[in-house]
XYZ file of C-alpha atoms in Angstrom:
656
model
C -139.866 -71.465 -1.354
C -138.518 -75.022 -1.565
C -140.925 -77.864 -0.742
C -143.199 -75.424 1.065
C -140.360 -74.014 3.193
C -139.132 -70.410 3.115
C -135.410 -71.194 3.052
C -134.334 -67.656 3.989
C -136.658 -67.332 7.007
C -135.563 -69.271 10.092
C -137.550 -70.208 13.178
C -135.027 -71.003 15.884
C -136.491 -72.533 19.023
C -134.331 -71.519 21.964
C -135.469 -73.163 25.219
C -134.254 -72.063 28.624
C -130.475 -72.192 29.003
C -129.815 -72.833 25.304
C -127.358 -69.957 24.888
C -129.565 -67.850 22.628
C -127.833 -64.537 23.383
C -124.385 -66.011 22.740
C -125.621 -67.602 19.498
C -126.999 -64.267 18.215
C -123.772 -62.444 19.119
C -121.625 -65.035 17.357
C -123.883 -64.975 14.319
C -123.745 -61.177 14.097
C -119.941 -61.178 14.390
C -119.669 -63.879 11.744
C -121.908 -61.986 9.307
C -119.986 -58.762 9.850
C -116.735 -60.494 8.912
C -118.027 -62.540 5.973
C -120.383 -59.908 4.523
C -118.550 -56.561 4.693
C -121.207 -54.725 2.688
C -124.240 -55.982 4.618
C -126.165 -54.287 7.425
C -127.705 -56.182 10.311
C -130.875 -55.407 12.265
C -131.463 -56.981 15.662
C -134.875 -56.342 17.238
C -135.041 -57.149 20.945
C -137.902 -57.094 23.417
C -136.323 -54.721 25.955
C -133.656 -52.036 25.990
C -131.764 -54.137 28.525
C -131.672 -57.051 26.061
C -130.469 -54.697 23.311
C -127.648 -53.451 25.534
C -126.633 -57.007 26.413
C -126.538 -58.079 22.764
C -124.728 -54.933 21.665
C -122.035 -55.198 24.350
C -118.609 -55.424 22.692
C -120.219 -55.226 19.248
C -119.741 -51.669 18.156
C -120.386 -51.324 14.448
C -122.268 -48.791 12.366
C -123.547 -51.703 10.311
C -125.524 -53.198 13.197
C -128.667 -51.800 14.819
C -129.648 -53.199 18.226
C -132.922 -51.935 19.683
C -136.579 -52.477 20.477
C -139.254 -52.380 17.808
C -140.484 -49.025 19.107
C -136.950 -47.660 18.935
C -136.521 -48.955 15.388
C -139.812 -47.420 14.253
C -138.754 -44.079 15.721
C -135.225 -44.238 14.311
C -135.822 -45.762 10.888
C -139.443 -46.063 9.857
C -140.172 -42.830 11.715
C -138.232 -40.937 9.045
C -141.225 -41.575 6.757
C -143.732 -40.390 9.347
C -143.314 -36.697 8.565
C -144.390 -37.186 4.949
C -147.739 -35.621 4.072
C -149.084 -38.937 2.732
C -148.439 -40.627 6.086
C -149.982 -37.734 8.042
C -153.036 -37.869 5.775
C -153.244 -41.621 6.374
C -153.037 -41.022 10.138
C -155.829 -38.468 9.779
C -157.927 -40.975 7.867
C -157.646 -43.480 10.736
C -157.898 -41.198 13.767
C -160.001 -38.238 12.572
C -163.169 -39.717 14.089
C -161.528 -40.238 17.490
C -160.041 -36.727 17.415
C -163.464 -35.240 16.599
C -165.009 -37.095 19.556
C -162.326 -35.730 21.888
C -162.739 -32.175 20.644
C -166.508 -32.357 21.178
C -166.016 -34.318 24.421
C -169.069 -36.392 23.630
C -168.421 -38.599 26.684
C -168.113 -35.597 29.040
C -164.762 -36.738 30.404
C -162.977 -34.277 32.692
C -159.492 -35.248 31.405
C -160.647 -34.613 27.825
C -161.944 -31.212 28.867
C -158.616 -30.406 30.543
C -156.717 -31.528 27.442
C -158.915 -29.359 25.217
C -158.384 -26.337 27.455
C -154.602 -26.792 27.404
C -154.716 -27.011 23.603
C -156.750 -23.795 23.396
C -154.270 -22.021 25.682
C -151.395 -23.020 23.414
C -152.974 -22.552 19.983
C -155.846 -20.128 20.623
C -158.558 -22.514 19.473
C -159.330 -26.187 18.977
C -161.052 -27.614 15.906
C -160.290 -30.279 13.302
C -158.552 -27.915 10.905
C -156.285 -26.505 13.618
C -155.332 -29.954 14.936
C -154.617 -31.209 11.409
C -152.429 -28.204 10.580
C -150.411 -28.650 13.793
C -149.543 -32.319 13.259
C -146.119 -32.279 11.608
C -145.188 -35.940 12.089
C -146.288 -39.201 13.693
C -144.272 -40.277 16.728
C -144.052 -42.671 19.680
C -145.683 -41.405 22.893
C -143.711 -43.836 25.125
C -146.855 -44.687 27.128
C -149.854 -47.012 26.672
C -151.947 -43.952 25.754
C -152.324 -41.907 22.568
C -151.863 -38.172 22.348
C -153.932 -37.808 19.189
C -153.712 -34.016 18.897
C -149.930 -34.337 18.546
C -149.852 -37.451 16.370
C -148.183 -39.298 19.253
C -149.171 -42.971 19.443
C -149.099 -45.461 22.312
C -147.120 -48.723 22.527
C -149.811 -50.752 20.815
C -151.159 -48.111 18.411
C -147.698 -47.276 17.090
C -147.301 -50.931 16.108
C -150.749 -51.294 14.504
C -150.443 -47.948 12.685
C -146.979 -48.879 11.376
C -148.333 -52.184 10.072
C -151.156 -50.383 8.262
C -148.783 -47.736 6.902
C -146.335 -50.369 5.670
C -149.162 -52.230 3.933
C -150.466 -49.031 2.296
C -147.005 -47.767 1.327
C -144.947 -50.861 0.307
C -141.925 -48.663 -0.352
C -141.287 -48.786 3.422
C -140.879 -52.571 3.273
C -138.484 -52.160 0.365
C -136.484 -49.612 2.342
C -136.185 -52.139 5.206
C -134.998 -54.964 2.953
C -132.632 -52.639 1.046
C -131.079 -51.369 4.272
C -130.837 -54.626 6.249
C -129.706 -57.865 4.648
C -129.823 -59.815 7.914
C -132.619 -59.405 10.470
C -132.859 -61.022 13.909
C -136.015 -60.858 16.026
C -135.318 -61.924 19.600
C -138.120 -63.312 21.823
C -140.444 -63.744 18.858
C -143.050 -65.393 21.085
C -143.667 -62.047 22.848
C -143.618 -60.018 19.631
C -146.739 -58.355 18.238
C -148.198 -60.233 15.268
C -148.116 -56.972 13.286
C -144.354 -56.750 13.828
C -143.858 -60.313 12.603
C -145.872 -59.471 9.487
C -143.846 -56.315 8.756
C -140.508 -58.125 8.669
C -141.869 -61.323 7.122
C -143.348 -59.400 4.200
C -140.196 -57.270 3.889
C -137.965 -60.295 3.187
C -140.431 -62.687 1.523
C -139.097 -63.926 -1.850
C -135.880 -61.944 -1.369
C -132.286 -62.866 -0.599
C -132.438 -61.265 2.865
C -132.297 -63.546 5.877
C -134.769 -63.335 8.760
C -134.172 -65.183 12.038
C -136.898 -65.497 14.663
C -135.525 -66.730 17.972
C -137.396 -67.566 21.154
C -139.345 -70.164 23.053
C -143.126 -70.345 23.097
C -143.016 -71.945 26.516
C -141.504 -68.713 27.844
C -144.221 -66.512 26.363
C -145.074 -64.220 29.273
C -146.671 -61.180 27.648
C -149.889 -61.263 25.641
C -148.756 -59.385 22.542
C -148.865 -62.374 20.217
C -152.431 -63.434 19.353
C -151.917 -66.656 17.420
C -152.533 -65.170 13.964
C -149.117 -66.100 12.607
C -149.246 -69.855 13.114
C -149.647 -70.721 9.413
C -146.567 -68.708 8.506
C -144.538 -70.375 11.260
C -145.209 -73.730 9.599
C -143.433 -72.584 6.428
C -140.232 -71.400 8.126
C -136.866 -73.123 7.975
C -136.381 -75.023 11.246
C -133.005 -76.576 10.506
C -131.194 -74.613 13.230
C -131.451 -76.361 16.611
C -130.280 -74.906 19.928
C -130.747 -78.124 21.817
C -127.979 -78.019 24.431
C -128.912 -76.716 27.874
C -125.791 -74.928 29.140
C -127.405 -73.857 32.408
C -128.618 -76.763 34.481
C -127.681 -80.166 35.809
C -128.957 -83.251 33.960
C -131.709 -83.992 36.500
C -133.274 -80.563 36.042
C -132.895 -80.812 32.248
C -134.850 -84.080 32.461
C -137.581 -82.307 34.438
C -137.777 -79.515 31.851
C -138.028 -82.028 29.021
C -140.793 -83.854 30.868
C -142.767 -80.632 31.374
C -142.271 -79.506 27.759
C -143.252 -82.988 26.543
C -142.072 -82.459 22.949
C -139.381 -84.736 21.533
C -138.669 -82.317 18.682
C -137.591 -79.732 21.259
C -135.826 -82.060 23.674
C -132.769 -80.561 25.374
C -129.421 -82.245 25.986
C -127.462 -81.414 29.173
C -124.145 -79.687 28.693
C -121.457 -82.268 29.378
C -119.533 -80.068 31.823
C -122.609 -79.686 34.049
C -122.820 -83.422 34.686
C -120.367 -83.205 37.561
C -122.076 -80.297 39.357
C -122.991 -81.437 42.832
C -126.606 -80.934 43.848
C -127.409 -80.195 47.484
C -130.646 -82.117 47.232
C -132.819 -83.938 44.750
C -135.436 -81.667 43.056
C -138.280 -81.475 45.565
C -141.964 -80.664 45.851
C -142.777 -79.346 49.338
C -146.438 -79.815 50.272
C -147.143 -77.401 53.134
C -149.828 -75.702 55.179
C -147.792 -72.567 55.923
C -145.900 -71.254 52.903
C -144.117 -68.375 54.633
C -142.848 -70.601 57.448
C -141.440 -72.996 54.865
C -139.775 -70.141 52.952
C -138.085 -68.918 56.139
C -136.859 -72.392 57.090
C -135.632 -73.143 53.585
C -133.716 -69.883 53.153
C -132.120 -70.319 56.570
C -130.812 -73.683 55.460
C -129.908 -72.563 51.917
C -128.920 -68.921 52.221
C -127.940 -68.689 48.547
C -131.501 -69.501 47.455
C -133.540 -67.158 45.274
C -137.237 -67.270 46.173
C -139.630 -66.893 43.252
C -143.133 -65.568 43.894
C -145.874 -65.117 41.340
C -146.775 -61.529 42.153
C -144.821 -58.437 43.075
C -147.160 -57.960 46.037
C -146.090 -61.324 47.458
C -142.477 -60.534 46.613
C -142.349 -57.213 48.472
C -144.439 -58.353 51.407
C -142.142 -61.347 51.863
C -139.097 -59.101 52.339
C -140.908 -56.832 54.805
C -141.616 -53.842 52.548
C -145.258 -54.558 51.784
C -146.611 -51.279 53.149
C -144.036 -49.286 51.174
C -144.960 -51.175 47.997
C -148.699 -50.756 48.607
C -148.250 -47.012 49.229
C -146.288 -46.514 46.007
C -148.894 -48.537 44.097
C -151.506 -45.949 45.124
C -149.504 -43.028 43.679
C -150.888 -41.668 40.400
C -147.423 -40.961 39.028
C -146.590 -44.693 39.120
C -149.851 -46.140 37.911
C -150.365 -48.001 34.650
C -149.364 -45.965 31.653
C -146.787 -43.820 33.393
C -143.123 -43.835 32.484
C -142.210 -45.753 35.639
C -144.239 -48.280 37.625
C -144.265 -48.771 41.394
C -141.998 -51.809 40.884
C -139.601 -49.756 38.754
C -139.225 -47.028 41.355
C -138.513 -49.549 44.116
C -136.028 -51.659 42.171
C -134.439 -49.640 39.361
C -131.853 -46.917 39.915
C -133.020 -44.720 37.029
C -136.607 -44.635 38.316
C -135.486 -44.195 41.935
C -133.343 -41.181 40.961
C -136.461 -39.533 39.536
C -138.372 -39.907 42.803
C -137.771 -36.965 45.150
C -138.221 -39.043 48.307
C -136.331 -42.221 47.427
C -133.446 -40.354 45.807
C -133.009 -38.473 49.092
C -133.336 -41.556 51.309
C -130.842 -43.580 49.272
C -128.283 -40.800 49.844
C -129.010 -40.714 53.559
C -128.459 -44.475 53.629
C -124.999 -43.977 52.137
C -124.186 -41.369 54.773
C -125.306 -43.754 57.537
C -123.109 -46.537 56.119
C -120.094 -44.230 55.946
C -120.746 -42.982 59.494
C -121.009 -46.496 60.907
C -117.721 -47.421 59.211
C -115.991 -44.260 60.412
C -115.449 -42.819 56.928
C -115.972 -39.204 57.988
C -113.949 -37.725 55.137
C -116.134 -39.582 52.675
C -119.237 -38.148 54.365
C -118.066 -34.558 53.835
C -117.154 -35.293 50.217
C -120.627 -36.802 49.765
C -122.258 -33.678 51.236
C -120.307 -31.516 48.800
C -121.304 -33.725 45.861
C -125.023 -33.757 46.761
C -125.726 -30.153 47.696
C -129.080 -30.279 45.894
C -130.298 -32.447 48.793
C -128.162 -31.457 51.789
C -127.229 -28.283 53.654
C -123.546 -28.466 52.862
C -122.805 -25.264 54.812
C -124.200 -26.711 58.039
C -121.935 -29.738 57.718
C -118.746 -27.827 56.985
C -115.939 -27.808 59.557
C -114.627 -24.283 60.126
C -113.444 -24.555 63.722
C -112.680 -27.512 65.967
C -116.023 -27.332 67.813
C -117.838 -27.837 64.482
C -116.624 -31.445 64.380
C -118.305 -32.258 67.690
C -121.533 -30.486 66.719
C -121.672 -32.283 63.352
C -120.986 -35.638 65.056
C -123.932 -35.073 67.424
C -126.223 -34.212 64.495
C -125.138 -37.285 62.579
C -125.673 -39.475 65.650
C -129.257 -38.228 65.935
C -129.882 -38.825 62.210
C -128.359 -42.326 62.329
C -130.410 -43.203 65.454
C -133.596 -41.971 63.774
C -132.746 -43.948 60.625
C -132.121 -47.140 62.611
C -135.348 -46.753 64.586
C -137.781 -49.656 64.510
C -140.788 -47.367 65.015
C -140.107 -44.030 63.249
C -142.219 -43.325 60.205
C -140.636 -41.870 57.084
C -142.397 -38.611 57.968
C -140.831 -38.580 61.428
C -137.433 -39.350 59.957
C -137.699 -36.507 57.433
C -138.631 -34.153 60.275
C -135.547 -35.316 62.180
C -133.410 -34.563 59.106
C -134.911 -31.076 58.977
C -134.370 -30.396 62.686
C -130.744 -31.454 62.430
C -130.154 -29.354 59.336
C -129.458 -32.252 56.974
C -132.168 -31.762 54.359
C -132.613 -28.456 52.584
C -135.782 -26.608 53.578
C -137.087 -26.246 50.027
C -136.388 -29.894 49.253
C -138.175 -30.970 52.445
C -141.200 -28.836 51.573
C -141.325 -30.283 48.081
C -141.790 -33.751 49.567
C -144.099 -32.724 52.408
C -146.378 -30.613 50.221
C -146.797 -33.326 47.606
C -150.043 -35.137 48.509
C -148.885 -38.116 46.445
C -146.496 -39.017 49.274
C -149.066 -38.849 52.068
C -149.413 -42.630 52.509
C -145.733 -43.252 51.809
C -144.702 -40.937 54.651
C -146.765 -43.028 57.096
C -144.673 -46.119 56.328
C -141.897 -46.982 58.786
C -138.370 -45.979 57.754
C -137.444 -49.575 58.621
C -139.143 -50.727 55.407
C -136.878 -48.512 53.328
C -133.848 -50.015 55.092
C -135.117 -53.500 54.302
C -135.621 -52.480 50.675
C -132.004 -51.292 50.431
C -130.769 -54.545 51.974
C -132.818 -56.457 49.426
C -131.478 -54.420 46.500
C -127.904 -55.026 47.652
C -128.459 -58.776 47.590
C -131.761 -59.762 45.935
C -132.987 -63.064 47.321
C -136.587 -62.734 46.180
C -138.085 -62.164 42.724
C -141.030 -63.143 40.538
C -141.216 -65.821 37.879
C -141.587 -62.999 35.348
C -138.780 -60.956 36.840
C -136.019 -63.521 36.350
C -136.808 -64.475 32.782
C -133.468 -65.215 31.186
C -131.604 -65.416 34.496
C -130.421 -68.397 36.499
C -129.413 -69.157 40.090
C -127.799 -72.142 41.778
C -130.739 -72.706 44.131
C -134.359 -71.815 43.391
C -137.304 -71.975 45.780
C -140.403 -71.643 43.609
C -143.573 -70.615 45.498
C -146.683 -71.818 43.669
C -149.611 -69.377 43.808
C -152.892 -68.677 42.037
C -153.832 -65.219 40.808
C -156.912 -63.623 39.275
C -154.978 -60.542 38.215
C -153.838 -59.871 34.655
C -152.578 -62.260 33.481
C -154.694 -64.817 35.334
C -152.648 -67.716 36.674
C -154.451 -70.878 37.757
C -151.737 -73.197 39.084
C -154.269 -75.453 40.787
C -156.172 -75.767 37.506
C -152.975 -76.575 35.638
C -151.928 -79.260 38.139
C -155.393 -80.827 37.957
C -155.288 -80.842 34.149
C -151.691 -82.115 34.120
C -152.702 -84.999 36.388
C -155.166 -86.267 33.765
C -153.861 -85.025 30.419
C -150.569 -85.579 28.642
C -150.157 -81.827 28.063
C -148.150 -80.460 25.146
C -147.765 -76.758 24.546
C -148.621 -76.922 20.852
C -151.990 -78.600 21.483
C -152.798 -76.483 24.543
C -151.921 -73.291 22.639
C -153.990 -74.340 19.650
C -157.031 -75.019 21.816
C -156.657 -71.678 23.603
C -156.547 -69.792 20.300
C -159.714 -71.607 19.173
C -161.473 -70.705 22.406
C -160.268 -67.119 22.302
C -161.481 -66.833 18.700
C -164.902 -68.074 19.833
C -165.092 -65.295 22.421
C -163.855 -62.676 19.909
C -166.343 -63.804 17.259
C -169.224 -63.571 19.725
C -168.147 -60.132 20.945
C -167.707 -58.845 17.393
C -171.132 -60.207 16.438
C -173.022 -58.749 19.419
C -171.015 -55.531 19.743
C -170.119 -55.910 23.410
C -167.923 -57.854 25.820
C -169.293 -61.208 26.970
C -168.788 -60.043 30.550
C -171.208 -57.144 29.850
C -174.125 -59.363 28.847
C -177.343 -58.472 30.676
C -180.586 -60.391 31.083
C -182.742 -57.721 29.425
C -180.552 -57.453 26.312
C -179.579 -61.091 26.023
C -182.812 -62.221 24.319
C -181.994 -60.276 21.164
C -178.567 -61.813 20.668
C -179.019 -65.234 22.307
C -179.334 -67.079 18.975
C -175.935 -65.714 17.823
C -174.288 -66.825 21.070
C -175.936 -70.254 20.947
C -174.977 -70.927 17.312
C -171.324 -70.045 17.855
C -171.063 -72.074 21.074
C -172.729 -75.075 19.422
C -170.301 -74.859 16.502
C -167.343 -74.718 18.914
C -168.620 -77.760 20.835
C -169.113 -79.801 17.682
C -165.531 -79.057 16.602
C -164.010 -79.853 19.992
C -166.238 -82.373 21.780
C -163.475 -85.033 21.704
C -160.690 -82.580 22.543
C -159.270 -83.490 25.955
C -158.640 -79.817 26.837
C -162.286 -79.075 26.104
C -163.408 -82.082 28.138
C -161.426 -81.095 31.225
C -161.765 -77.301 31.103
C -165.019 -76.367 29.366
C -167.319 -79.335 28.942
C -169.214 -78.949 32.230
C -169.891 -75.215 31.869
C -170.826 -75.454 28.187
C -173.133 -78.416 28.698
C -174.777 -76.527 31.534
C -175.390 -73.662 29.103
C -176.815 -75.976 26.436
C -179.261 -77.447 28.960
C -180.310 -74.038 30.266
C -179.470 -71.122 27.987
C -179.494 -68.312 30.547
C -177.297 -65.230 30.384
C -175.495 -66.356 33.552
C -174.637 -69.753 32.090
C -173.489 -68.093 28.858
C -171.132 -65.737 30.716
C -169.797 -68.603 32.856
C -168.610 -70.577 29.839
C -167.222 -67.561 27.978
C -164.436 -66.486 30.313
C -161.005 -66.438 28.687
C -159.354 -67.162 32.058
C -160.943 -70.649 32.142
C -158.402 -71.777 29.549
C -155.748 -69.077 29.707
C -155.321 -69.358 33.498
C -154.057 -72.991 33.412
C -152.110 -72.310 30.181
C -150.308 -69.350 31.729
C -149.615 -71.451 34.830
C -148.143 -74.205 32.630
C -145.710 -71.739 31.095
C -144.766 -70.165 34.427
C -144.221 -73.592 35.999
C -141.696 -74.329 33.266
C -140.084 -70.869 33.521
C -139.762 -71.129 37.313
C -138.164 -74.584 37.114
C -135.817 -73.496 34.326
C -134.136 -70.832 36.476
C -132.408 -73.401 38.715
C -128.838 -74.353 37.841
C -128.369 -77.035 40.512
C -131.069 -77.117 43.186
C -134.819 -76.794 42.743
C -137.567 -76.876 45.357
C -141.220 -76.027 44.746
C -143.589 -75.026 47.547
C -147.262 -75.879 47.112
C -150.041 -75.242 49.578
C -151.726 -78.548 50.377
C -155.180 -76.956 50.295
C -154.701 -75.996 46.611
C -154.292 -79.581 45.393
C -155.967 -81.807 47.981
C -158.884 -82.726 45.667
C -156.484 -84.510 43.311
C -153.318 -84.822 45.406
C -152.571 -88.503 44.799
C -152.728 -88.088 41.017
C -150.547 -85.001 40.991
C -148.012 -86.600 43.364
C -147.608 -89.391 40.825
C -147.125 -86.821 38.087
C -144.451 -84.983 40.090
C -142.605 -88.225 40.788
C -142.772 -89.219 37.125
C -141.347 -85.800 36.327
C -138.311 -86.438 38.548
C -139.320 -84.691 41.772
C -139.282 -86.070 45.282
C -142.507 -85.183 47.095
C -142.047 -84.106 50.731
C -144.873 -83.240 53.092
C -144.801 -80.509 55.708
C -143.686 -82.814 58.507
C -140.691 -83.956 56.491
C -137.517 -81.891 56.535
C -135.633 -80.876 53.414
C -132.975 -83.516 53.363
C -129.546 -83.286 51.803
C -129.088 -86.302 49.562
């Protein structure tokens, strides 16, 4: 450490459009050439990001992958050792015992116990212990404790504990990898940051953490690494914005409000012609505005907050809602409802959608007159189709097949047919195999899906062929010439309070560092109270509150005394906390101890920046007038200071 700075550990802030991926690729290539004996580790947040970084960089000396993949592939080699298994047993024995005894009388626990008995003859602690041969990743948010298979989160926390208990693992990491990159550090678990930080501390290895706290979308990082961040080498600056025109760069700098992280527009983007000045559209009817805007700017990508809004806006809301109700696509499963509707891999694993997507291809070929292609497609997909019934043996077969295809195409193009009715049509005309049809029909999971109109599937396919709608989360890292950003509030997880953010922004000179710091203080208050009373603040009841009220009061009073001049406290918490101090009821306590009070506007602040940052040339933001009318004049001034032109509903979107 030189002057309090870890010279070999780099914190590289990479705001939107700063060319982070290109920088990492170039750095990896440079290290490979200049350090022929070194190995490089690159931890990414998603498999997609790993693939993108690893494209055209094939070398046995470089590992690209997610942290879970790395644990499985590298650290996992230690997880079959008896010492590690014993350590696992030390941590999880109590939970395993509870499951075996089913102390909570849960039906799924009972089913799991019965399956274990069927396989191994009995279930007890000794048997479970003897059958655990290694610790592994379960690839879901849930543990499978009898097998030693850990969830997303538990795999990380267990690995951190194992690495701390057995330091040889850290040495193995530093011996193997001389250069380590962690991409999207702001979304990385604190435990992961600790593992790699401690592996290279006081060594010659180099560790690079790249990302942008403003683009922190997921809630993996809990703020416990802030002190370490302060000691990192920050000499590397990715300050050029290669993505957007100067006017939008100015807007992003204004929102970020941090001169140390100020971006400079890429010189070649200065000449890009904008269709209109960045605009705020204040409206009464959001959907009407979206329609009018996209008719005028047909290259626009519309950004919604939620997937529900996204799918309903493109006319496939009922299909989305039906898939959301299916157990196989609920939280914790391999694929989500969004995955199965938008990703080919997930869609291919769905018996209904994989069939319908093939029918769609047949319809397209039929409408274009590619009959030879249709027969080749039948032959290729015999698992779905009755190939024999669509084989031409004599001349009359051609006419018969044409009639069948006409009926199928008409049913597919129907505005009123349900998916169930369409499937029945496919059966009657001999297209779908009987056993395949029965597999779909007899699966109760598809009951609500089958009631949806086939039209919605057609609209989904059209959308997938040319996506014009997404979410602010969904386009992280992407960019489009024209963005229409629809501002919404949400109470879902994560909570997003855009109205609260705009109100705060109107009065406070917001910076992310100060807002973040205040949130972590507030979140720590809630955690300290919950740890002290042994329950969630939301679970407080009148009859039990008396016993723990003094603990709650003391911690709240301490928080107030530390923050009474803090402008974030004044605008977000002061009223509710003062109300509690005046009248210390359980209701008032719960009302001032809701994480969403602070996190909702903070999350909105980040998403506002992320949404704006996706525009290369043209940016328009739609806000419902009702959501801001209490403070509209103040926020209009803020928007105009930011570089936006504010248009009201009766004003058209003008080309400047």
